[in-house]
Amino acid sequence: MLFRKRMARLEARARQAAFTGYVGVDRRAPVSEAAQQLMRKAFPDHWSFLLGEIALYSFIVLVVTGSYLTLFFDPSMSEGAYHGSYVPLQGLQVTKAYESTLHISFDVRGGLLIRQMHHWAALVFVAAIGVHMLRVFFTGAFRRPRELNWMAGVTLFLLALLEGFCGYSLPDDLLSGTGLRTANTIVLSIPIVGTYLSYFLWGGTFPGHVLIPRLYIVHVLFVPGLLIALISAHLVLVVYLKHTQWSAPGKTNRNVVGQPMFPQFTAKSSGLCLMVFGVITALSGVAQINPVWAYGPYRADQSSTGSQPDWYVGFLEGALRLMPRWENTVAGHTIMWNVFLPAVALPALLFVVLYLYPYFEKWVTGDLMEHHLCDRPRDRPTRTGLGVAAIVFYAVLLMAGGNDVIAAGFRISVEALTWIFRVAVIAGPALAFMTTKRVCLALQAHDRRVLEEGEETGNVSQNVNGGISDSHRPIDAKRRYRLLVRDIPHPLEHPGERAPRRRRLRARLSNWYYRDRVDMPATTEERLQISGKTLDPVATGEQE
């Protein structure tokens, strides 16, 4: 009894101390107001919005496992004889970086599991960012007012690629060393400054003695700091600008319908976080990845047979393998176009296009409205076709990066396969664009037929004359709403041949983007309602 009273007094004191501390902080900062607004934030419950959360939670796995690995990893490139637990390599000259990686794998309790969790989490992190960006692109969630958030996402993707490459290169094994040799060649291919930049990064001629320590600092300090800052800014913008949502009854361009932050969304998100941790841990326990002991230490005069980079930079490897031999000598300088164009110019062009696309589409459309409703990909056939064409282009380059492995597996000539990929990298995206656009228009035509005739019941009847017909029933109000409420711009009118060339180009691009469409059958009243649902919230003066 006395023990219970003492515990009750301690609990009361702790509760009073917590309350006093909270009041003290709240008087000096808007804690209550911010917490109230955050707890009331509505989150759409569609599964596609969870892709960004998977990226966030895999990044947390990366931070946790990476912090553990830094306690044991030595980034030094000084060499010495190996006397560790892995017998086949004993007595071999290895760097401290490679030796510490073996030490983590075989001598540190749980070290191999943590290493594999770190590597798998990196792959999941980059994949989740990529798929999340595809979701944003195909649904038009990059449009005003979210252009800045799109650019932050593209920067996160770029930093994730850099972080993955730095971490991939740290063990100093034969596979990662082969990748660094390729990276050195890419740096050297930059006209005029390539040689000087290579000497600066590697501290002399390849392989040098300072690159891995420098990559280590970039990997554990600079890039993670930038990632944390950008992720925080990205989440703040998501909260401030609010989520996009799919059209449905009650959901308009001027509101956000969903579940509150607490307790519904918090519980679901916490469960997803635990699932991501569990899946990555299970995957790391049963699927071996990056066995550096099998590759051996890096030697500048050796290369790993069948070496392939991680998938997210595999397209660069493929571009290098497909590019024909093309070099020029200008004023005593050799310009290696066969390396510079696929490995420097191509990724630079890719990210420039990603950064500028929201503004390009806004310019073509002439649209200054805010958009909070997601587009169905079929309703924007040109944009969807461009996205699928980009995916096919990437996939062809990724497969070309393993042309030697594919040729060996299927017993065909590497040269013949290379030419097949050279044709496919040009014809494939064009064919994918045309096919995707026609499929989108066919799906729009199907939606129109469903609105006009209703959905099929599956019942077939035969009249007295032998004619066979199927029966239809009207679609429900929710589906009709989803099919009708869409915001597709009309092409800009041609300004005339005397107009400035820029305006004529804009009109032609707008016509190319939006001339192909299937209008949905709707009454005058329904069209007025659709206009109201998709009205610009800024123009109406409504703010949430």
Tab-separated table of N, CA and C in Angstrom, residues 92-243:
chain	number	residue	atom	x	y	z
A	92	LEU	N	47.776	-11.970	-48.052
A	92	LEU	CA	47.687	-11.127	-49.241
A	92	LEU	C	47.765	-9.655	-48.842
A	93	GLN	N	48.413	-8.847	-49.679
A	93	GLN	CA	48.495	-7.415	-49.417
A	93	GLN	C	47.150	-6.757	-49.729
A	94	VAL	N	46.549	-6.120	-48.718
A	94	VAL	CA	45.247	-5.468	-48.872
A	94	VAL	C	45.303	-4.108	-48.202
A	95	THR	N	44.397	-3.234	-48.588
A	95	THR	CA	44.300	-1.920	-47.940
A	95	THR	C	43.517	-2.042	-46.640
A	96	LYS	N	43.678	-1.030	-45.780
A	96	LYS	CA	42.933	-1.019	-44.520
A	96	LYS	C	41.426	-0.967	-44.772
A	97	ALA	N	41.006	-0.289	-45.845
A	97	ALA	CA	39.582	-0.223	-46.163
A	97	ALA	C	39.032	-1.621	-46.450
A	98	TYR	N	39.754	-2.383	-47.256
A	98	TYR	CA	39.293	-3.730	-47.580
A	98	TYR	C	39.367	-4.643	-46.355
A	99	GLU	N	40.442	-4.515	-45.586
A	99	GLU	CA	40.603	-5.353	-44.397
A	99	GLU	C	39.502	-5.078	-43.383
A	100	SER	N	39.164	-3.807	-43.175
A	100	SER	CA	38.114	-3.487	-42.203
A	100	SER	C	36.749	-3.971	-42.688
A	101	THR	N	36.540	-3.992	-44.006
A	101	THR	CA	35.280	-4.526	-44.540
A	101	THR	C	35.171	-6.020	-44.266
A	102	LEU	N	36.284	-6.753	-44.446
A	102	LEU	CA	36.293	-8.180	-44.095
A	102	LEU	C	36.109	-8.375	-42.601
A	103	HIS	N	36.721	-7.491	-41.805
A	103	HIS	CA	36.580	-7.588	-40.349
A	103	HIS	C	35.117	-7.414	-39.939
A	104	ILE	N	34.441	-6.446	-40.547
A	104	ILE	CA	33.018	-6.251	-40.248
A	104	ILE	C	32.216	-7.478	-40.649
A	105	SER	N	32.560	-8.077	-41.768
A	105	SER	CA	31.780	-9.197	-42.292
A	105	SER	C	31.958	-10.473	-41.491
A	106	PHE	N	33.165	-10.727	-40.939
A	106	PHE	CA	33.454	-12.030	-40.329
A	106	PHE	C	33.728	-11.971	-38.833
A	107	ASP	N	34.101	-10.824	-38.310
A	107	ASP	CA	34.530	-10.773	-36.912
A	107	ASP	C	33.637	-9.921	-36.014
A	108	VAL	N	32.917	-8.966	-36.577
A	108	VAL	CA	32.036	-8.120	-35.770
A	108	VAL	C	30.686	-8.812	-35.628
A	109	ARG	N	30.180	-8.880	-34.406
A	109	ARG	CA	28.902	-9.551	-34.178
A	109	ARG	C	27.785	-8.817	-34.924
A	110	GLY	N	27.107	-9.522	-35.795
A	110	GLY	CA	26.038	-8.922	-36.589
A	110	GLY	C	26.537	-8.032	-37.708
A	111	GLY	N	27.842	-7.982	-37.935
A	111	GLY	CA	28.392	-7.065	-38.915
A	111	GLY	C	27.953	-7.359	-40.338
A	112	LEU	N	27.958	-8.657	-40.713
A	112	LEU	CA	27.568	-9.006	-42.076
A	112	LEU	C	26.093	-8.677	-42.318
A	113	LEU	N	25.250	-8.929	-41.340
A	113	LEU	CA	23.832	-8.600	-41.475
A	113	LEU	C	23.644	-7.089	-41.644
A	114	ILE	N	24.350	-6.310	-40.832
A	114	ILE	CA	24.221	-4.854	-40.918
A	114	ILE	C	24.748	-4.351	-42.268
A	115	ARG	N	25.859	-4.926	-42.735
A	115	ARG	CA	26.394	-4.535	-44.055
A	115	ARG	C	25.376	-4.797	-45.150
A	116	GLN	N	24.782	-5.966	-45.116
A	116	GLN	CA	23.817	-6.316	-46.157
A	116	GLN	C	22.541	-5.489	-46.014
A	117	MET	N	22.122	-5.202	-44.779
A	117	MET	CA	20.964	-4.324	-44.594
A	117	MET	C	21.247	-2.940	-45.178
A	118	HIS	N	22.462	-2.456	-44.972
A	118	HIS	CA	22.827	-1.141	-45.489
A	118	HIS	C	22.781	-1.129	-47.021
A	119	HIS	N	23.288	-2.180	-47.622
A	119	HIS	CA	23.311	-2.238	-49.089
A	119	HIS	C	21.899	-2.412	-49.650
A	120	TRP	N	21.129	-3.310	-49.082
A	120	TRP	CA	19.763	-3.496	-49.571
A	120	TRP	C	18.916	-2.252	-49.354
A	121	ALA	N	19.090	-1.593	-48.214
A	121	ALA	CA	18.331	-0.360	-47.951
A	121	ALA	C	18.678	0.721	-48.966
A	122	ALA	N	19.950	0.760	-49.390
A	122	ALA	CA	20.349	1.742	-50.412
A	122	ALA	C	19.621	1.475	-51.718
A	123	LEU	N	19.530	0.205	-52.105
A	123	LEU	CA	18.828	-0.137	-53.342
A	123	LEU	C	17.340	0.188	-53.240
A	124	VAL	N	16.741	-0.124	-52.086
A	124	VAL	CA	15.315	0.178	-51.896
A	124	VAL	C	15.088	1.686	-51.878
A	125	PHE	N	16.002	2.427	-51.259
A	125	PHE	CA	15.879	3.878	-51.159
A	125	PHE	C	15.850	4.518	-52.542
A	126	VAL	N	16.813	4.176	-53.379
A	126	VAL	CA	16.863	4.756	-54.722
A	126	VAL	C	15.650	4.305	-55.539
A	127	ALA	N	15.278	3.030	-55.430
A	127	ALA	CA	14.125	2.525	-56.189
A	127	ALA	C	12.843	3.229	-55.750
A	128	ALA	N	12.669	3.416	-54.448
A	128	ALA	CA	11.451	4.066	-53.948
A	128	ALA	C	11.373	5.520	-54.410
A	129	ILE	N	12.513	6.219	-54.398
A	129	ILE	CA	12.513	7.597	-54.900
A	129	ILE	C	12.138	7.611	-56.380
A	130	GLY	N	12.726	6.698	-57.161
A	130	GLY	CA	12.427	6.653	-58.587
A	130	GLY	C	10.965	6.372	-58.868
A	131	VAL	N	10.391	5.378	-58.194
A	131	VAL	CA	8.984	5.042	-58.421
A	131	VAL	C	8.079	6.165	-57.921
A	132	HIS	N	8.451	6.789	-56.806
A	132	HIS	CA	7.675	7.915	-56.293
A	132	HIS	C	7.671	9.077	-57.296
A	133	MET	N	8.822	9.341	-57.906
A	133	MET	CA	8.884	10.401	-58.910
A	133	MET	C	8.044	10.049	-60.134
A	134	LEU	N	8.020	8.783	-60.510
A	134	LEU	CA	7.168	8.370	-61.620
A	134	LEU	C	5.696	8.581	-61.287
A	135	ARG	N	5.309	8.277	-60.067
A	135	ARG	CA	3.921	8.513	-59.645
A	135	ARG	C	3.580	9.998	-59.724
A	136	VAL	N	4.489	10.835	-59.243
A	136	VAL	CA	4.265	12.280	-59.297
A	136	VAL	C	4.179	12.753	-60.745
A	137	PHE	N	5.039	12.226	-61.605
A	137	PHE	CA	5.046	12.652	-63.001
A	137	PHE	C	3.764	12.237	-63.718
A	138	PHE	N	3.395	10.971	-63.630
A	138	PHE	CA	2.247	10.480	-64.386
A	138	PHE	C	0.926	11.059	-63.891
A	139	THR	N	0.849	11.474	-62.631
A	139	THR	CA	-0.394	12.042	-62.105
A	139	THR	C	-0.406	13.570	-62.148
A	140	GLY	N	0.675	14.179	-62.644
A	140	GLY	CA	0.717	15.636	-62.738
A	140	GLY	C	0.846	16.335	-61.409
A	141	ALA	N	1.354	15.648	-60.380
A	141	ALA	CA	1.484	16.256	-59.065
A	141	ALA	C	2.658	17.227	-58.969
A	142	PHE	N	3.374	17.432	-60.065
A	142	PHE	CA	4.487	18.383	-60.084
A	142	PHE	C	4.023	19.783	-60.480
A	143	ARG	N	2.755	19.931	-60.848
A	143	ARG	CA	2.273	21.222	-61.338
A	143	ARG	C	2.120	22.225	-60.194
A	144	ARG	N	1.874	23.464	-60.576
A	144	ARG	CA	1.720	24.521	-59.596
A	144	ARG	C	0.718	24.119	-58.527
A	145	PRO	N	1.048	24.300	-57.246
A	145	PRO	CA	2.179	25.049	-56.670
A	145	PRO	C	3.342	24.165	-56.207
A	146	ARG	N	3.542	23.001	-56.807
A	146	ARG	CA	4.513	22.031	-56.291
A	146	ARG	C	5.771	21.916	-57.140
A	147	GLU	N	6.045	22.925	-57.970
A	147	GLU	CA	7.242	22.857	-58.801
A	147	GLU	C	8.510	22.787	-57.952
A	148	LEU	N	8.560	23.567	-56.874
A	148	LEU	CA	9.750	23.574	-56.018
A	148	LEU	C	9.938	22.222	-55.352
A	149	ASN	N	8.845	21.595	-54.955
A	149	ASN	CA	8.951	20.280	-54.331
A	149	ASN	C	9.420	19.231	-55.330
A	150	TRP	N	8.996	19.363	-56.594
A	150	TRP	CA	9.485	18.458	-57.639
A	150	TRP	C	10.991	18.600	-57.806
A	151	MET	N	11.469	19.837	-57.826
A	151	MET	CA	12.900	20.069	-57.975
A	151	MET	C	13.666	19.524	-56.774
A	152	ALA	N	13.086	19.644	-55.586
A	152	ALA	CA	13.720	19.056	-54.406
A	152	ALA	C	13.788	17.539	-54.534
A	153	GLY	N	12.737	16.912	-55.075
A	153	GLY	CA	12.747	15.465	-55.279
A	153	GLY	C	13.784	15.024	-56.290
A	154	VAL	N	13.928	15.788	-57.385
A	154	VAL	CA	14.955	15.458	-58.381
A	154	VAL	C	16.346	15.576	-57.768
A	155	THR	N	16.551	16.617	-56.949
A	155	THR	CA	17.846	16.775	-56.272
A	155	THR	C	18.102	15.630	-55.304
A	156	LEU	N	17.064	15.191	-54.598
A	156	LEU	CA	17.208	14.033	-53.705
A	156	LEU	C	17.616	12.789	-54.489
A	157	PHE	N	17.009	12.600	-55.650
A	157	PHE	CA	17.363	11.448	-56.477
A	157	PHE	C	18.818	11.531	-56.928
A	158	LEU	N	19.262	12.711	-57.323
A	158	LEU	CA	20.642	12.895	-57.753
A	158	LEU	C	21.614	12.638	-56.602
A	159	LEU	N	21.286	13.160	-55.426
A	159	LEU	CA	22.145	12.932	-54.255
A	159	LEU	C	22.148	11.458	-53.854
A	160	ALA	N	21.015	10.783	-54.009
A	160	ALA	CA	20.958	9.352	-53.686
A	160	ALA	C	21.876	8.554	-54.608
A	161	LEU	N	21.916	8.929	-55.896
A	161	LEU	CA	22.837	8.262	-56.821
A	161	LEU	C	24.284	8.493	-56.407
A	162	LEU	N	24.618	9.731	-56.046
A	162	LEU	CA	25.981	10.038	-55.607
A	162	LEU	C	26.322	9.294	-54.330
A	163	GLU	N	25.402	9.256	-53.391
A	163	GLU	CA	25.643	8.558	-52.123
A	163	GLU	C	25.829	7.061	-52.356
A	164	GLY	N	25.015	6.499	-53.242
A	164	GLY	CA	25.161	5.075	-53.537
A	164	GLY	C	26.494	4.762	-54.187
A	165	PHE	N	26.934	5.606	-55.117
A	165	PHE	CA	28.218	5.374	-55.769
A	165	PHE	C	29.371	5.473	-54.769
A	166	CYS	N	29.327	6.457	-53.890
A	166	CYS	CA	30.403	6.597	-52.886
A	166	CYS	C	30.460	5.383	-51.972
A	167	GLY	N	29.292	4.932	-51.491
A	167	GLY	CA	29.283	3.766	-50.614
A	167	GLY	C	29.701	2.497	-51.324
A	168	TYR	N	29.326	2.366	-52.582
A	168	TYR	CA	29.696	1.207	-53.400
A	168	TYR	C	31.214	1.121	-53.565
A	169	SER	N	31.886	2.280	-53.588
A	169	SER	CA	33.322	2.317	-53.863
A	169	SER	C	34.187	2.160	-52.626
A	170	LEU	N	33.623	2.269	-51.434
A	170	LEU	CA	34.444	2.302	-50.210
A	170	LEU	C	35.183	1.003	-49.894
A	171	PRO	N	34.620	-0.200	-50.115
A	171	PRO	CA	35.332	-1.422	-49.683
A	171	PRO	C	36.667	-1.663	-50.370
A	172	ASP	N	36.932	-1.022	-51.505
A	172	ASP	CA	38.198	-1.178	-52.233
A	172	ASP	C	38.425	-2.618	-52.681
A	173	ASP	N	37.351	-3.289	-53.050
A	173	ASP	CA	37.481	-4.633	-53.611
A	173	ASP	C	37.641	-4.523	-55.120
A	174	LEU	N	37.821	-5.653	-55.780
A	174	LEU	CA	38.088	-5.639	-57.217
A	174	LEU	C	36.901	-5.106	-58.009
A	175	LEU	N	35.674	-5.387	-57.548
A	175	LEU	CA	34.492	-4.906	-58.267
A	175	LEU	C	34.353	-3.396	-58.154
A	176	SER	N	34.441	-2.855	-56.938
A	176	SER	CA	34.312	-1.413	-56.770
A	176	SER	C	35.490	-0.679	-57.399
A	177	GLY	N	36.682	-1.277	-57.363
A	177	GLY	CA	37.836	-0.659	-58.002
A	177	GLY	C	37.673	-0.560	-59.501
A	178	THR	N	37.027	-1.576	-60.101
A	178	THR	CA	36.744	-1.504	-61.529
A	178	THR	C	35.788	-0.356	-61.835
A	179	GLY	N	34.836	-0.144	-60.946
A	179	GLY	CA	33.930	0.985	-61.106
A	179	GLY	C	34.646	2.316	-60.977
A	180	LEU	N	35.607	2.404	-60.057
A	180	LEU	CA	36.374	3.640	-59.913
A	180	LEU	C	37.264	3.878	-61.132
A	181	ARG	N	37.775	2.798	-61.723
A	181	ARG	CA	38.553	2.948	-62.958
A	181	ARG	C	37.669	3.555	-64.052
A	182	THR	N	36.423	3.090	-64.148
A	182	THR	CA	35.491	3.659	-65.123
A	182	THR	C	35.200	5.124	-64.803
A	183	ALA	N	35.020	5.424	-63.511
A	183	ALA	CA	34.768	6.807	-63.116
A	183	ALA	C	35.946	7.708	-63.459
A	184	ASN	N	37.159	7.209	-63.293
A	184	ASN	CA	38.343	7.988	-63.642
A	184	ASN	C	38.382	8.274	-65.140
A	185	THR	N	38.015	7.278	-65.938
A	185	THR	CA	37.972	7.479	-67.389
A	185	THR	C	36.929	8.525	-67.763
A	186	ILE	N	35.787	8.495	-67.078
A	186	ILE	CA	34.740	9.485	-67.355
A	186	ILE	C	35.220	10.893	-67.024
A	187	VAL	N	35.896	11.052	-65.882
A	187	VAL	CA	36.418	12.374	-65.509
A	187	VAL	C	37.457	12.833	-66.520
A	188	LEU	N	38.334	11.938	-66.955
A	188	LEU	CA	39.358	12.302	-67.927
A	188	LEU	C	38.759	12.707	-69.273
A	189	SER	N	37.557	12.237	-69.590
A	189	SER	CA	36.954	12.545	-70.884
A	189	SER	C	36.430	13.968	-70.970
A	190	ILE	N	36.331	14.676	-69.841
A	190	ILE	CA	35.828	16.048	-69.872
A	190	ILE	C	36.860	16.928	-70.574
A	191	PRO	N	36.475	17.607	-71.629
A	191	PRO	CA	37.454	18.408	-72.384
A	191	PRO	C	38.122	19.480	-71.522
A	192	ILE	N	39.391	19.688	-71.754
A	192	ILE	CA	40.229	20.747	-71.169
A	192	ILE	C	40.519	20.502	-69.693
A	193	VAL	N	39.475	20.375	-68.853
A	193	VAL	CA	39.693	20.313	-67.400
A	193	VAL	C	39.736	18.886	-66.876
A	194	GLY	N	39.500	17.876	-67.735
A	194	GLY	CA	39.398	16.508	-67.250
A	194	GLY	C	40.652	16.017	-66.555
A	195	THR	N	41.818	16.265	-67.141
A	195	THR	CA	43.077	15.800	-66.548
A	195	THR	C	43.314	16.441	-65.194
A	196	TYR	N	43.113	17.753	-65.131
A	196	TYR	CA	43.335	18.456	-63.867
A	196	TYR	C	42.345	18.002	-62.790
A	197	LEU	N	41.092	17.776	-63.194
A	197	LEU	CA	40.082	17.324	-62.243
A	197	LEU	C	40.403	15.926	-61.727
A	198	SER	N	40.904	15.063	-62.606
A	198	SER	CA	41.290	13.719	-62.188
A	198	SER	C	42.435	13.760	-61.177
A	199	TYR	N	43.439	14.581	-61.441
A	199	TYR	CA	44.558	14.696	-60.511
A	199	TYR	C	44.102	15.247	-59.168
A	200	PHE	N	43.150	16.160	-59.202
A	200	PHE	CA	42.656	16.737	-57.948
A	200	PHE	C	41.876	15.704	-57.135
A	201	LEU	N	40.972	14.952	-57.789
A	201	LEU	CA	40.131	14.002	-57.059
A	201	LEU	C	40.921	12.805	-56.555
A	202	TRP	N	41.817	12.282	-57.378
A	202	TRP	CA	42.558	11.079	-57.004
A	202	TRP	C	43.889	11.398	-56.330
A	203	GLY	N	44.240	12.647	-56.219
A	203	GLY	CA	45.503	13.013	-55.587
A	203	GLY	C	46.712	12.579	-56.379
A	204	GLY	N	46.609	12.558	-57.694
A	204	GLY	CA	47.697	12.100	-58.559
A	204	GLY	C	47.141	11.157	-59.600
A	205	THR	N	48.014	10.301	-60.126
A	205	THR	CA	47.559	9.337	-61.119
A	205	THR	C	46.739	8.237	-60.454
A	206	PHE	N	45.852	7.627	-61.242
A	206	PHE	CA	45.012	6.550	-60.736
A	206	PHE	C	45.875	5.361	-60.316
A	207	PRO	N	45.597	4.671	-59.182
A	207	PRO	CA	44.454	4.842	-58.292
A	207	PRO	C	44.678	5.844	-57.163
A	208	GLY	N	45.893	6.350	-56.980
A	208	GLY	CA	46.128	7.329	-55.933
A	208	GLY	C	46.012	6.732	-54.543
A	209	HIS	N	46.066	7.625	-53.524
A	209	HIS	CA	46.000	7.165	-52.127
A	209	HIS	C	45.031	7.984	-51.284
A	210	VAL	N	44.263	8.882	-51.925
A	210	VAL	CA	43.404	9.763	-51.129
A	210	VAL	C	41.931	9.663	-51.502
A	211	LEU	N	41.599	8.944	-52.565
A	211	LEU	CA	40.221	8.978	-53.035
A	211	LEU	C	39.253	8.349	-52.040
A	212	ILE	N	39.561	7.167	-51.526
A	212	ILE	CA	38.626	6.490	-50.624
A	212	ILE	C	38.409	7.288	-49.341
A	213	PRO	N	39.450	7.846	-48.692
A	213	PRO	CA	39.168	8.719	-47.549
A	213	PRO	C	38.276	9.899	-47.907
A	214	ARG	N	38.460	10.465	-49.087
A	214	ARG	CA	37.605	11.575	-49.500
A	214	ARG	C	36.177	11.106	-49.764
A	215	LEU	N	36.028	9.950	-50.425
A	215	LEU	CA	34.694	9.410	-50.640
A	215	LEU	C	34.011	9.079	-49.316
A	216	TYR	N	34.789	8.653	-48.345
A	216	TYR	CA	34.238	8.333	-47.029
A	216	TYR	C	33.641	9.575	-46.377
A	217	ILE	N	34.361	10.690	-46.445
A	217	ILE	CA	33.849	11.935	-45.867
A	217	ILE	C	32.582	12.371	-46.590
A	218	VAL	N	32.606	12.275	-47.921
A	218	VAL	CA	31.414	12.639	-48.693
A	218	VAL	C	30.243	11.723	-48.344
A	219	HIS	N	30.542	10.427	-48.158
A	219	HIS	CA	29.495	9.432	-47.932
A	219	HIS	C	28.869	9.538	-46.550
A	220	VAL	N	29.657	9.836	-45.531
A	220	VAL	CA	29.127	9.825	-44.164
A	220	VAL	C	28.817	11.212	-43.632
A	221	LEU	N	29.237	12.270	-44.326
A	221	LEU	CA	29.061	13.616	-43.779
A	221	LEU	C	28.320	14.544	-44.739
A	222	PHE	N	28.921	14.853	-45.870
A	222	PHE	CA	28.364	15.876	-46.745
A	222	PHE	C	27.013	15.481	-47.328
A	223	VAL	N	26.976	14.356	-48.055
A	223	VAL	CA	25.738	13.974	-48.734
A	223	VAL	C	24.620	13.619	-47.744
A	224	PRO	N	24.888	12.851	-46.659
A	224	PRO	CA	23.801	12.620	-45.697
A	224	PRO	C	23.244	13.904	-45.098
A	225	GLY	N	24.124	14.879	-44.829
A	225	GLY	CA	23.632	16.153	-44.315
A	225	GLY	C	22.711	16.842	-45.296
A	226	LEU	N	23.105	16.842	-46.572
A	226	LEU	CA	22.249	17.436	-47.591
A	226	LEU	C	20.946	16.663	-47.746
A	227	LEU	N	21.023	15.326	-47.673
A	227	LEU	CA	19.813	14.516	-47.785
A	227	LEU	C	18.848	14.802	-46.643
A	228	ILE	N	19.359	14.865	-45.430
A	228	ILE	CA	18.495	15.139	-44.274
A	228	ILE	C	17.858	16.516	-44.405
A	229	ALA	N	18.643	17.510	-44.825
A	229	ALA	CA	18.101	18.862	-44.978
A	229	ALA	C	17.031	18.904	-46.062
A	230	LEU	N	17.305	18.247	-47.202
A	230	LEU	CA	16.338	18.273	-48.297
A	230	LEU	C	15.082	17.469	-47.979
A	231	ILE	N	15.241	16.327	-47.311
A	231	ILE	CA	14.066	15.540	-46.920
A	231	ILE	C	13.194	16.348	-45.964
A	232	SER	N	13.829	17.043	-45.015
A	232	SER	CA	13.065	17.878	-44.078
A	232	SER	C	12.318	18.981	-44.824
A	233	ALA	N	13.017	19.658	-45.741
A	233	ALA	CA	12.360	20.713	-46.515
A	233	ALA	C	11.237	20.134	-47.377
A	234	HIS	N	11.475	18.954	-47.945
A	234	HIS	CA	10.462	18.294	-48.775
A	234	HIS	C	9.208	17.999	-47.956
A	235	LEU	N	9.371	17.485	-46.737
A	235	LEU	CA	8.223	17.163	-45.890
A	235	LEU	C	7.500	18.422	-45.435
A	236	VAL	N	8.257	19.474	-45.137
A	236	VAL	CA	7.629	20.737	-44.746
A	236	VAL	C	6.772	21.278	-45.889
A	237	LEU	N	7.282	21.206	-47.121
A	237	LEU	CA	6.516	21.662	-48.268
A	237	LEU	C	5.275	20.799	-48.494
A	238	VAL	N	5.404	19.489	-48.250
A	238	VAL	CA	4.235	18.609	-48.390
A	238	VAL	C	3.142	19.016	-47.410
A	239	VAL	N	3.533	19.304	-46.160
A	239	VAL	CA	2.556	19.705	-45.154
A	239	VAL	C	1.961	21.066	-45.507
A	240	TYR	N	2.805	21.988	-45.958
A	240	TYR	CA	2.336	23.343	-46.244
A	240	TYR	C	1.447	23.391	-47.490
A	241	LEU	N	1.873	22.695	-48.557
A	241	LEU	CA	1.130	22.739	-49.817
A	241	LEU	C	-0.028	21.751	-49.853
A	242	LYS	N	-0.051	20.807	-48.922
A	242	LYS	CA	-1.072	19.771	-48.829
A	242	LYS	C	-0.915	18.736	-49.945
A	243	HIS	N	-1.504	17.579	-49.706
A	243	HIS	CA	-1.385	16.469	-50.646
A	243	HIS	C	-2.308	16.675	-51.841
